[in-house]
Amino acid sequence: MSENTVRYESAVARYLEAWNAREPDALAKAVAAAWSADGGYTDPLADVRGHDGIAAVISAAQEQFPGFSFRLAGTVDGHHDIARFGWELVDGADGSAPVAGFDVITLDDDGRIRGVHGFLDRVPT
């Protein structure tokens, strides 16, 4: 496994950890570990910068989908300071994944996320 592969996979693991952090303090710590201080997050429903904005987007998603968690779907791929990966939002009660997407992240020199460009592939009606 190459050094860059480990870098990409580690960044994505921290990203998913943030999306799955439930308690406010744990969420704040996970966002700070995953994103650079001026990092951003953009998808069809949000466009925010900074740790507080990112944590607010994550909290809103958790409120909309209580009992759900994010998981990696497939493998992480990347080059230079860019990585891409698929994810699913999984219902803890029945294991279904009614929401799925694909994200592209850019990393800073420390391996923290500078930006996320998210796409929603499957959403409930």
Backbone as a printed PyTorch tensor [residue, N CA C, xyz], in Angstrom:
tensor([[[  0.8540,  -1.1750,   0.0000],
         [  0.0000,   0.0000,   0.0000],
         [  0.9010,   1.2400,   0.0000]],

        [[  0.6280,   2.1720,  -0.8950],
         [  1.4810,   3.3470,  -1.0060],
         [  1.2120,   4.3300,   0.1270]],

        [[  2.1640,   5.2180,   0.3320],
         [  2.0190,   6.2530,   1.3500],
         [  0.8060,   7.1280,   1.0490]],

        [[  0.5980,   7.4490,  -0.2220],
         [ -0.5630,   8.2680,  -0.5780],
         [ -1.8700,   7.5300,  -0.3250]],

        [[ -1.9150,   6.2280,  -0.5920],
         [ -3.1310,   5.4570,  -0.3320],
         [ -3.4860,   5.5210,   1.1490]],

        [[ -2.4990,   5.3560,   2.0090],
         [ -2.7300,   5.4460,   3.4490],
         [ -3.2160,   6.8450,   3.8090]],

        [[ -2.6410,   7.8650,   3.2070],
         [ -3.0460,   9.2530,   3.4570],
         [ -4.5080,   9.4670,   3.0730]],

        [[ -4.9030,   8.9920,   1.9040],
         [ -6.2840,   9.1530,   1.4550],
         [ -7.2490,   8.3890,   2.3540]],

        [[ -6.9270,   7.1450,   2.6440],
         [ -7.8100,   6.3220,   3.4700],
         [ -7.9310,   6.8750,   4.8870]],

        [[ -6.8440,   7.3970,   5.4280],
         [ -6.8900,   7.9980,   6.7650],
         [ -7.7760,   9.2370,   6.7730]],

        [[ -7.6630,  10.0650,   5.7480],
         [ -8.4960,  11.2690,   5.6590],
         [ -9.9770,  10.8940,   5.5690]],

        [[-10.2930,   9.8940,   4.7770],
         [-11.6860,   9.4650,   4.6300],
         [-12.1940,   8.8460,   5.9270]],

        [[-11.3660,   8.0900,   6.6210],
         [-11.7750,   7.5090,   7.9090],
         [-12.1040,   8.6160,   8.9110]],

        [[-11.2850,   9.6670,   8.9630],
         [-11.5680,  10.7920,   9.8640],
         [-12.8550,  11.5250,   9.4380]],

        [[-13.0460,  11.6550,   8.1440],
         [-14.2500,  12.2800,   7.5980],
         [-15.5020,  11.5250,   8.0430]],

        [[-15.5000,  10.2080,   7.8680],
         [-16.6500,   9.3970,   8.2690],
         [-16.8330,   9.4070,   9.7870]],

        [[-15.7360,   9.4450,  10.5190],
         [-15.8280,   9.5360,  11.9770],
         [-16.5630,  10.8140,  12.3760]],

        [[-16.2680,  11.9120,  11.6920],
         [-16.9650,  13.1670,  11.9900],
         [-18.4560,  13.0430,  11.6910]],

        [[-18.7930,  12.4750,  10.5450],
         [-20.2060,  12.3380,  10.1780],
         [-20.9570,  11.4100,  11.1380]],

        [[-20.2510,  10.5250,  11.8210],
         [-20.8990,   9.5830,  12.7360],
         [-20.7940,   9.9920,  14.2060]],

        [[-20.1250,  11.1000,  14.4990],
         [-19.9990,  11.5800,  15.8800],
         [-21.3240,  12.1950,  16.3220]],

        [[-21.8520,  11.7520,  17.4280],
         [-23.1860,  12.1920,  17.8720],
         [-23.1510,  13.2880,  18.9360]],

        [[-22.2660,  13.1940,  19.8660],
         [-22.2020,  14.1680,  20.9490],
         [-21.5200,  15.4410,  20.4600]],

        [[-21.9930,  16.6210,  20.8770],
         [-21.4180,  17.8780,  20.3810],
         [-19.8990,  17.9890,  20.5480]],

        [[-19.3780,  17.5960,  21.7170],
         [-17.9270,  17.6810,  21.9230],
         [-17.1700,  16.7190,  21.0150]],

        [[-17.6950,  15.5050,  20.8810],
         [-17.0560,  14.5170,  19.9980],
         [-17.1240,  14.9830,  18.5540]],

        [[-18.2310,  15.5810,  18.1620],
         [-18.3690,  16.0930,  16.8000],
         [-17.3670,  17.2060,  16.5510]],

        [[-17.2590,  18.1480,  17.4790],
         [-16.3080,  19.2580,  17.3170],
         [-14.8810,  18.7410,  17.1870]],

        [[-14.5090,  17.7710,  18.0140],
         [-13.1590,  17.2010,  17.9480],
         [-12.9270,  16.4490,  16.6420]],

        [[-13.9350,  15.7100,  16.2030],
         [-13.7950,  14.9410,  14.9630],
         [-13.7030,  15.8570,  13.7470]],

        [[-14.4870,  16.9250,  13.7230],
         [-14.4110,  17.8890,  12.6180],
         [-13.0270,  18.5430,  12.6020]],

        [[-12.5250,  18.9360,  13.7650],
         [-11.2010,  19.5650,  13.8400],
         [-10.0960,  18.6040,  13.4090]],

        [[-10.2770,  17.3260,  13.6820],
         [ -9.2690,  16.3370,  13.2790],
         [ -9.3160,  16.0730,  11.7840]],

        [[-10.4930,  16.1840,  11.1840],
         [-10.6510,  15.8520,   9.7660],
         [-10.3870,  17.0330,   8.8400]],

        [[-10.8300,  18.2320,   9.2150],
         [-10.7560,  19.3990,   8.3340],
         [ -9.7150,  20.3980,   8.7980]],

        [[ -9.0990,  21.0910,   7.8560],
         [ -8.2520,  22.2330,   8.1790],
         [ -9.1500,  23.3330,   8.7470]],

        [[ -8.5670,  24.3050,   9.4370],
         [ -9.3530,  25.3590,  10.1010],
         [-10.2500,  26.1110,   9.1290]],

        [[ -9.7830,  26.3180,   7.9110],
         [-10.5780,  27.0580,   6.9200],
         [-11.2150,  26.1290,   5.8980]],

        [[-11.3020,  24.8410,   6.2300],
         [-11.8520,  23.8490,   5.3160],
         [-13.3090,  24.1090,   4.9950]],

        [[-13.7420,  23.5400,   3.8790],
         [-15.1130,  23.7350,   3.4460],
         [-15.8170,  22.4470,   3.1010]],

        [[-17.1300,  22.5680,   2.9470],
         [-17.9780,  21.4450,   2.5680],
         [-19.0490,  21.9760,   1.6290]],

        [[-19.1570,  21.3730,   0.4450],
         [-20.1680,  21.7800,  -0.5320],
         [-20.8350,  20.5400,  -1.0970]],

        [[-22.1660,  20.5350,  -1.0640],
         [-22.9560,  19.5160,  -1.7520],
         [-24.2100,  20.2140,  -2.2770]],

        [[-25.1430,  19.5050,  -2.8840],
         [-26.3140,  20.1870,  -3.4280],
         [-27.1640,  20.9250,  -2.3800]],

        [[-27.0060,  20.5790,  -1.1040],
         [-27.8350,  21.1710,  -0.0560],
         [-27.0880,  22.1310,   0.8590]],

        [[-25.7670,  22.2120,   0.7430],
         [-24.9840,  23.0250,   1.6790],
         [-23.7310,  23.5720,   1.0160]],

        [[-23.2790,  24.7050,   1.5180],
         [-22.0070,  25.2940,   1.1020],
         [-21.4880,  26.0990,   2.2790]],

        [[-20.6120,  25.4850,   3.0750],
         [-20.1290,  26.1050,   4.3140],
         [-18.6130,  26.0470,   4.3920]],

        [[-18.0560,  26.9300,   5.2230],
         [-16.6250,  26.9470,   5.5010],
         [-16.4300,  27.0110,   7.0070]],

        [[-15.3400,  26.4360,   7.4740],
         [-15.0010,  26.4830,   8.8850],
         [-15.6310,  25.3470,   9.6790]],

        [[-15.0130,  25.0750,  10.8030],
         [-15.4370,  23.9450,  11.6310],
         [-16.8700,  24.0780,  12.1240]],

        [[-17.2750,  25.2750,  12.5430],
         [-18.6410,  25.4400,  13.0660],
         [-19.6830,  25.1810,  11.9860]],

        [[-19.4430,  25.6850,  10.7820],
         [-20.3830,  25.4710,   9.6840],
         [-20.4820,  24.0140,   9.3000]],

        [[-19.3470,  23.3370,   9.2640],
         [-19.3300,  21.9100,   8.9130],
         [-20.0560,  21.1000,   9.9860]],

        [[-19.7800,  21.3910,  11.2550],
         [-20.4600,  20.6810,  12.3460],
         [-21.9700,  20.9160,  12.2900]],

        [[-22.3980,  22.1190,  11.9090],
         [-23.8300,  22.4050,  11.8100],
         [-24.4850,  21.5770,  10.6980]],

        [[-23.8070,  21.4210,   9.5740],
         [-24.3400,  20.6020,   8.4800],
         [-24.4600,  19.1420,   8.9180]],

        [[-23.4280,  18.6510,   9.5860],
         [-23.4550,  17.2710,  10.0590],
         [-24.5810,  17.0730,  11.0730]],

        [[-24.7220,  18.0010,  12.0080],
         [-25.7920,  17.8990,  13.0120],
         [-27.1690,  17.8970,  12.3560]],

        [[-27.3560,  18.7410,  11.3450],
         [-28.6470,  18.7880,  10.6480],
         [-28.9530,  17.4600,   9.9640]],

        [[-27.9480,  16.8440,   9.3450],
         [-28.1500,  15.5420,   8.7060],
         [-28.5050,  14.4780,   9.7390]],

        [[-27.8400,  14.5240,  10.8990],
         [-28.1320,  13.5530,  11.9480],
         [-29.5450,  13.7240,  12.4910]],

        [[-30.0080,  14.9720,  12.5840],
         [-31.3770,  15.2220,  13.0370],
         [-32.3890,  14.7220,  12.0130]],

        [[-32.0720,  14.8690,  10.7400],
         [-32.9760,  14.4230,   9.6840],
         [-33.0320,  12.9060,   9.5890]],

        [[-31.9280,  12.2410,   9.9370],
         [-31.8400,  10.7810,   9.8380],
         [-31.3770,  10.1800,  11.1680]],

        [[-32.2060,  10.2540,  12.2140],
         [-31.7970,   9.6820,  13.5020],
         [-31.6410,   8.1630,  13.3890]],

        [[-30.6190,   7.6580,  14.0510],
         [-30.3850,   6.2150,  14.0360],
         [-29.6410,   5.7200,  12.8110]],

        [[-29.2100,   6.6330,  11.9440],
         [-28.4660,   6.2650,  10.7430],
         [-26.9830,   6.5570,  10.9510]],

        [[-26.1420,   5.8670,  10.1890],
         [-24.7060,   6.1480,  10.2170],
         [-24.1460,   6.0600,   8.7960]],

        [[-23.0430,   6.7480,   8.5910],
         [-22.3740,   6.7470,   7.2970],
         [-21.3370,   5.6400,   7.2490]],

        [[-21.2380,   5.0050,   6.0820],
         [-20.1910,   4.0020,   5.8680],
         [-19.6170,   4.1660,   4.4650]],

        [[-18.3930,   3.7590,   4.3390],
         [-17.7050,   3.7780,   3.0540],
         [-18.3520,   2.7600,   2.1250]],

        [[-18.5430,   3.1380,   0.8780],
         [-19.0790,   2.2260,  -0.1410],
         [-18.0120,   2.0870,  -1.2190]],

        [[-17.3210,   0.9840,  -1.2240],
         [-16.2490,   0.7870,  -2.1960],
         [-14.9010,   1.1930,  -1.6300]],

        [[-14.0100,   1.5390,  -2.5230],
         [-12.6500,   1.8750,  -2.1240],
         [-12.3850,   3.3630,  -2.3190]],

        [[-11.3450,   3.8270,  -1.6640],
         [-10.8960,   5.2110,  -1.7970],
         [ -9.8520,   5.2470,  -2.8970]],

        [[ -9.9660,   6.2280,  -3.7680],
         [ -9.0410,   6.3920,  -4.8890],
         [ -8.5330,   7.8240,  -4.8610]],

        [[ -7.2940,   8.0310,  -5.2710],
         [ -6.8020,   9.3960,  -5.2670],
         [ -5.5170,   9.5830,  -6.0320]],

        [[ -5.1770,  10.8310,  -6.1970],
         [ -3.8810,  11.2230,  -6.7510],
         [ -3.5740,  12.6260,  -6.2500]],

        [[ -2.3050,  12.9480,  -6.1940],
         [ -1.8300,  14.2430,  -5.7020],
         [ -2.4960,  14.5570,  -4.3570]],

        [[ -3.2260,  15.6450,  -4.2510],
         [ -3.8860,  15.9850,  -2.9880],
         [ -5.4000,  15.8100,  -3.0710]],

        [[ -5.8510,  14.9340,  -3.9820],
         [ -7.2760,  14.7250,  -4.2260],
         [ -7.6370,  13.2580,  -4.0260]],

        [[ -8.7640,  13.0060,  -3.3720],
         [ -9.2620,  11.6310,  -3.2210],
         [-10.7630,  11.6230,  -3.4890]],

        [[-11.2600,  10.4730,  -3.9110],
         [-12.6910,  10.3010,  -4.1540],
         [-13.1470,   8.9830,  -3.5460]],

        [[-14.4260,   8.9520,  -3.1590],
         [-14.9760,   7.7570,  -2.5310],
         [-16.4930,   7.8330,  -2.5280]],

        [[-17.1220,   6.6780,  -2.4570],
         [-18.5580,   6.5820,  -2.3060],
         [-18.9060,   6.3020,  -0.8570]],

        [[-20.1050,   6.6620,  -0.4940],
         [-20.5800,   6.4270,   0.8670],
         [-22.0710,   6.0950,   0.8360]],

        [[-22.5360,   5.5090,   1.9310],
         [-23.9520,   5.2190,   2.1130],
         [-24.3720,   5.6560,   3.5090]],

        [[-25.6130,   6.0650,   3.6210],
         [-26.2100,   6.3870,   4.9090],
         [-27.1090,   5.2100,   5.2800]],

        [[-26.7290,   4.5110,   6.3480],
         [-27.3230,   3.2200,   6.6860],
         [-28.2440,   3.3320,   7.8990]],

        [[-29.4240,   2.7620,   7.7720],
         [-30.3950,   2.7010,   8.8570],
         [-29.9400,   1.6390,   9.8570]],

        [[-29.7040,   2.0610,  11.0990],
         [-29.2680,   1.1230,  12.1360],
         [-30.2920,   0.0680,  12.4710]],

        [[-31.5690,   0.3380,  12.1890],
         [-32.6300,  -0.6080,  12.5330],
         [-32.7180,  -1.7740,  11.5580]],

        [[-32.6120,  -1.4990,  10.2590],
         [-32.8060,  -2.5830,   9.2880],
         [-31.6500,  -2.7670,   8.2990]],

        [[-30.6180,  -1.9350,   8.3880],
         [-29.4520,  -2.0870,   7.5220],
         [-29.6240,  -1.5480,   6.1160]],

        [[-30.7960,  -0.9850,   5.8160],
         [-30.9940,  -0.4190,   4.4800],
         [-30.1760,   0.8660,   4.3370]],

        [[-29.9160,   1.2360,   3.1010],
         [-29.1350,   2.4430,   2.8220],
         [-29.8950,   3.2940,   1.7990]],

        [[-30.8810,   4.0590,   2.2710],
         [-31.7080,   4.8280,   1.3440],
         [-31.0140,   6.0380,   0.7340]],

        [[-29.8820,   6.4380,   1.2990],
         [-29.1460,   7.5910,   0.7910],
         [-27.7270,   7.1440,   0.4720]],

        [[-27.2280,   7.5710,  -0.6880],
         [-25.8550,   7.2510,  -1.0820],
         [-25.2950,   8.4240,  -1.8720]],

        [[-23.9910,   8.5440,  -1.8350],
         [-23.3600,   9.6280,  -2.5610],
         [-21.9190,   9.3370,  -2.8890]],

        [[-21.2940,  10.3520,  -3.4410],
         [-19.9230,  10.2710,  -3.9270],
         [-19.2650,  11.5970,  -3.5980]],

        [[-18.1310,  11.5680,  -2.9220],
         [-17.4460,  12.8000,  -2.5370],
         [-16.0400,  12.8470,  -3.1010]],

        [[-15.6090,  14.0540,  -3.3770],
         [-14.2370,  14.3340,  -3.7930],
         [-13.6730,  15.2940,  -2.7570]],

        [[-12.5300,  14.9430,  -2.1860],
         [-11.9150,  15.7960,  -1.1700],
         [-10.5350,  16.2590,  -1.6320]],

        [[-10.1690,  17.4440,  -1.1910],
         [ -8.8020,  17.9270,  -1.3830],
         [ -8.1560,  18.0140,  -0.0020]],

        [[ -6.8860,  17.6680,   0.0590],
         [ -6.1740,  17.6030,   1.3290],
         [ -5.0890,  18.6640,   1.4060]],

        [[ -4.8210,  19.1180,   2.6280],
         [ -3.6920,  20.0180,   2.8390],
         [ -2.4280,  19.1830,   3.0650]],

        [[ -1.3250,  19.8380,   3.3190],
         [ -0.0490,  19.1270,   3.4870],
         [ -0.0340,  18.2030,   4.6990]],

        [[ -0.9080,  18.4690,   5.6760],
         [ -0.9920,  17.6290,   6.8800],
         [ -1.9900,  16.4880,   6.7360]],

        [[ -2.6260,  16.3730,   5.5640],
         [ -3.5910,  15.3130,   5.3370],
         [ -4.9860,  15.6330,   5.8230]],

        [[ -5.2090,  16.8870,   6.2370],
         [ -6.5510,  17.2950,   6.6540],
         [ -7.2950,  17.8460,   5.4360]],

        [[ -8.6030,  17.8050,   5.5000],
         [ -9.4410,  18.1820,   4.3660],
         [ -9.4930,  19.7020,   4.2210]],

        [[ -9.1750,  20.1660,   3.0060],
         [ -9.3460,  21.5780,   2.6590],
         [-10.7300,  21.8260,   2.0920]],

        [[-11.2380,  20.8360,   1.3690],
         [-12.5480,  21.0030,   0.7570],
         [-13.1780,  19.6770,   0.4070]],

        [[-14.5050,  19.6570,   0.4480],
         [-15.3000,  18.4990,   0.0380],
         [-16.2670,  18.9690,  -1.0340]],

        [[-16.3520,  18.2090,  -2.1080],
         [-17.3530,  18.4200,  -3.1380],
         [-18.1840,  17.1450,  -3.1680]],

        [[-19.4070,  17.2460,  -2.6270],
         [-20.2560,  16.0720,  -2.4700],
         [-21.3630,  16.0090,  -3.4930]],

        [[-21.7020,  14.7870,  -3.8800],
         [-22.7710,  14.5210,  -4.8380],
         [-23.7060,  13.4860,  -4.2320]],

        [[-25.0010,  13.7060,  -4.3970],
         [-26.0030,  12.7690,  -3.9010],
         [-26.4660,  11.8950,  -5.0560]],

        [[-26.2250,  10.5980,  -4.9400],
         [-26.5890,   9.6620,  -5.9930],
         [-27.9560,   9.0130,  -5.7770]],

        [[-28.2990,   8.8090,  -4.4990],
         [-29.5670,   8.1680,  -4.1660],
         [-30.1460,   8.8760,  -2.9490]],

        [[-31.3520,   9.4100,  -3.0990],
         [-32.0320,  10.0830,  -1.9790],
         [-33.4840,   9.6180,  -1.9290]],

        [[-34.0580,   9.5680,  -0.7340],
         [-35.4700,   9.1580,  -0.6330],
         [-36.3840,  10.2480,  -1.2090]],

        [[-37.5350,   9.8340,  -1.6730],
         [-38.4870,  10.8000,  -2.2350],
         [-39.1970,  11.5620,  -1.1460]]])
